[in-house]
Amino acid sequence: MPEERKPSEDDFLARASGKQPGLVSEVVGFLKANRKWWLAPILVVILLLGLLVMLGGTAAAPFIYTLF
């Protein structure tokens, strides 16, 4: 069995100076790591509602209101 090595300060600095992941990749990584796939539909609905709120204040508002 291979021996596990402890992370050193150099490993930390190398990862810290690397490219930072985006918000979407962080959320997807969280869902994968913790097996919380049931959160995905909730997040999609929240994003769609936010999009509707944002579009409600634009010129697209009359078209959105006709949907309801």
Coordinates of N, CA, C and O in Angstrom, one line a residue:
M1 N 0.8 -1.2 0.0 CA 0.0 0.0 0.0 C 0.9 1.2 0.0 O 1.8 1.3 0.8
P2 N 0.6 2.2 -0.9 CA 1.5 3.4 -1.0 C 1.3 4.3 0.3 O 0.2 4.3 0.9
E3 N 2.4 4.9 0.7 CA 2.3 5.7 1.9 C 1.7 7.1 1.5 O 2.1 7.7 0.5
E4 N 0.8 7.6 2.3 CA 0.2 8.9 2.1 C 1.1 9.9 2.5 O 1.7 9.9 3.6
R5 N 1.3 11.0 1.7 CA 2.2 12.1 2.1 C 1.3 13.2 2.5 O 0.2 13.4 1.9
K6 N 1.8 14.0 3.4 CA 1.0 15.2 3.9 C 1.3 16.3 3.0 O 2.4 16.5 2.5
P7 N 0.2 17.1 2.7 CA 0.4 18.3 1.9 C 1.4 19.3 2.6 O 1.3 19.5 3.8
S8 N 2.3 19.8 1.7 CA 3.2 20.8 2.3 C 2.7 22.2 2.0 O 1.8 22.4 1.3
E9 N 3.5 23.2 2.5 CA 3.2 24.6 2.2 C 3.3 24.9 0.8 O 2.6 25.7 0.2
D10 N 4.3 24.2 0.1 CA 4.5 24.5 -1.3 C 3.3 24.0 -2.2 O 2.9 24.7 -3.1
D11 N 2.7 22.9 -1.8 CA 1.5 22.4 -2.5 C 0.4 23.5 -2.3 O -0.3 23.8 -3.3
F12 N 0.2 24.0 -1.1 CA -0.8 25.0 -0.9 C -0.6 26.2 -1.7 O -1.5 26.8 -2.4
L13 N 0.7 26.7 -1.8 CA 1.0 27.9 -2.5 C 0.8 27.7 -4.0 O 0.3 28.6 -4.8
A14 N 1.1 26.5 -4.5 CA 1.0 26.2 -5.9 C -0.5 26.2 -6.3 O -0.9 26.7 -7.3
R15 N -1.4 25.6 -5.5 CA -2.8 25.6 -5.7 C -3.4 27.0 -5.6 O -4.3 27.3 -6.3
A16 N -2.9 27.7 -4.6 CA -3.5 29.1 -4.4 C -3.2 30.0 -5.6 O -3.9 30.9 -5.9
S17 N -2.0 29.8 -6.2 CA -1.6 30.7 -7.3 C -2.1 30.3 -8.6 O -2.0 31.0 -9.6
G18 N -2.8 29.1 -8.7 CA -3.4 28.6 -9.9 C -4.7 29.3 -10.3 O -5.1 30.2 -9.6
K19 N -5.2 28.8 -11.4 CA -6.5 29.4 -11.9 C -7.6 29.0 -10.9 O -7.8 27.9 -10.5
Q20 N -8.4 30.0 -10.5 CA -9.5 29.8 -9.6 C -10.7 29.3 -10.4 O -11.1 29.8 -11.4
P21 N -11.5 28.3 -9.9 CA -12.7 27.8 -10.5 C -13.8 28.8 -10.4 O -13.8 29.6 -9.5
G22 N -14.7 28.8 -11.4 CA -15.9 29.7 -11.4 C -16.9 29.2 -10.4 O -16.9 28.1 -9.8
L23 N -17.9 30.0 -10.3 CA -19.0 29.7 -9.3 C -19.8 28.5 -9.8 O -20.1 27.6 -9.0
V24 N -20.1 28.4 -11.1 CA -20.9 27.2 -11.6 C -20.1 25.9 -11.4 O -20.7 24.9 -10.9
S25 N -18.8 25.9 -11.6 CA -18.0 24.7 -11.4 C -17.9 24.4 -10.0 O -17.8 23.2 -9.6
E26 N -17.9 25.4 -9.1 CA -17.9 25.1 -7.7 C -19.2 24.4 -7.2 O -19.1 23.5 -6.4
V27 N -20.3 24.9 -7.7 CA -21.6 24.3 -7.3 C -21.7 22.9 -7.8 O -22.1 22.0 -7.1
V28 N -21.3 22.7 -9.1 CA -21.4 21.4 -9.7 C -20.4 20.4 -8.9 O -20.8 19.3 -8.6
G29 N -19.3 20.9 -8.6 CA -18.4 20.1 -7.8 C -18.9 19.7 -6.4 O -18.8 18.6 -5.9
F30 N -19.6 20.7 -5.8 CA -20.3 20.4 -4.5 C -21.4 19.4 -4.7 O -21.5 18.4 -3.8
L31 N -22.2 19.5 -5.7 CA -23.2 18.5 -5.9 C -22.7 17.1 -6.2 O -23.2 16.1 -5.7
K32 N -21.6 17.0 -6.9 CA -21.0 15.7 -7.2 C -20.4 15.1 -5.9 O -20.6 14.0 -5.6
A33 N -19.6 15.9 -5.2 CA -18.9 15.4 -4.0 C -19.9 15.0 -2.9 O -19.6 14.0 -2.2
N34 N -20.9 15.7 -2.7 CA -21.8 15.5 -1.6 C -23.1 14.7 -2.0 O -24.0 14.5 -1.2
R35 N -23.2 14.4 -3.3 CA -24.4 13.7 -3.8 C -25.7 14.3 -3.4 O -26.6 13.7 -2.9
K36 N -25.7 15.6 -3.7 CA -26.9 16.4 -3.4 C -27.6 16.8 -4.7 O -28.0 18.0 -4.9
W37 N -27.8 15.8 -5.6 CA -28.4 16.1 -6.9 C -29.9 16.6 -6.8 O -30.4 17.3 -7.7
W38 N -30.5 16.4 -5.6 CA -31.9 16.9 -5.5 C -31.9 18.4 -5.4 O -33.0 19.0 -5.6
L39 N -30.8 19.1 -5.2 CA -30.7 20.5 -5.1 C -30.7 21.1 -6.5 O -31.1 22.3 -6.6
A40 N -30.4 20.4 -7.5 CA -30.3 20.9 -8.9 C -31.6 21.5 -9.4 O -31.6 22.7 -9.9
P41 N -32.7 20.8 -9.3 CA -34.0 21.4 -9.8 C -34.4 22.7 -9.0 O -34.9 23.6 -9.5
I42 N -34.1 22.7 -7.7 CA -34.4 23.9 -6.9 C -33.6 25.1 -7.4 O -34.1 26.2 -7.5
L43 N -32.3 24.9 -7.6 CA -31.4 25.9 -8.1 C -31.9 26.4 -9.5 O -31.9 27.6 -9.8
V44 N -32.3 25.5 -10.4 CA -32.8 25.9 -11.7 C -34.0 26.8 -11.6 O -34.1 27.8 -12.3
V45 N -35.0 26.4 -10.7 CA -36.2 27.2 -10.6 C -35.9 28.6 -10.0 O -36.4 29.6 -10.5
I46 N -35.0 28.6 -9.0 CA -34.6 29.9 -8.5 C -33.9 30.8 -9.5 O -34.2 32.0 -9.6
L47 N -33.1 30.2 -10.4 CA -32.5 31.0 -11.5 C -33.5 31.5 -12.5 O -33.4 32.6 -13.0
L48 N -34.5 30.6 -12.8 CA -35.5 31.1 -13.8 C -36.4 32.2 -13.2 O -36.8 33.1 -13.9
L49 N -36.7 32.1 -11.9 CA -37.5 33.2 -11.3 C -36.7 34.5 -11.3 O -37.2 35.5 -11.5
G50 N -35.4 34.4 -11.0 CA -34.6 35.6 -11.0 C -34.5 36.2 -12.4 O -34.5 37.4 -12.6
L51 N -34.5 35.3 -13.4 CA -34.5 35.8 -14.8 C -35.8 36.5 -15.1 O -35.8 37.6 -15.8
L52 N -36.9 36.0 -14.7 CA -38.2 36.6 -14.9 C -38.3 38.0 -14.2 O -38.8 38.9 -14.7
V53 N -37.7 38.1 -13.0 CA -37.7 39.4 -12.3 C -36.9 40.4 -13.0 O -37.3 41.5 -13.2
M54 N -35.7 39.9 -13.5 CA -34.8 40.9 -14.3 C -35.5 41.3 -15.6 O -35.4 42.5 -15.9
L55 N -36.1 40.4 -16.3 CA -36.8 40.8 -17.5 C -38.1 41.6 -17.3 O -38.5 42.3 -18.2
G56 N -38.6 41.5 -16.1 CA -39.8 42.3 -15.8 C -39.6 43.8 -15.9 O -40.5 44.6 -16.0
G57 N -38.4 44.2 -15.7 CA -38.1 45.7 -15.7 C -37.5 46.1 -17.1 O -37.0 47.2 -17.2
T58 N -37.6 45.3 -18.1 CA -37.1 45.7 -19.4 C -38.2 45.9 -20.4 O -39.4 45.8 -20.0
A59 N -37.9 46.0 -21.7 CA -38.9 46.2 -22.7 C -39.6 44.8 -23.0 O -40.6 44.8 -23.6
A60 N -39.1 43.8 -22.5 CA -39.7 42.4 -22.7 C -40.9 42.2 -21.7 O -41.6 41.2 -21.8
A61 N -41.1 43.1 -20.8 CA -42.1 42.9 -19.7 C -43.5 42.7 -20.3 O -44.2 41.8 -19.8
P62 N -44.0 43.4 -21.3 CA -45.4 43.1 -21.8 C -45.5 41.7 -22.4 O -46.6 41.1 -22.2
F63 N -44.4 41.2 -22.9 CA -44.5 39.8 -23.4 C -44.5 38.8 -22.3 O -45.1 37.7 -22.4
I64 N -43.8 39.1 -21.2 CA -43.8 38.2 -20.1 C -45.2 38.2 -19.4 O -45.7 37.1 -19.0
Y65 N -45.8 39.3 -19.3 CA -47.1 39.4 -18.6 C -48.2 38.7 -19.3 O -49.1 38.2 -18.7
T66 N -48.0 38.6 -20.7 CA -49.1 37.8 -21.4 C -49.0 36.3 -21.2 O -50.0 35.6 -21.4
L67 N -47.9 35.8 -20.7 CA -47.7 34.4 -20.4 C -48.6 34.0 -19.1 O -49.0 32.9 -19.0
F68 N -48.8 35.0 -18.3 CA -49.6 34.7 -17.0 C -50.9 35.3 -17.2 O -51.8 35.3 -16.6

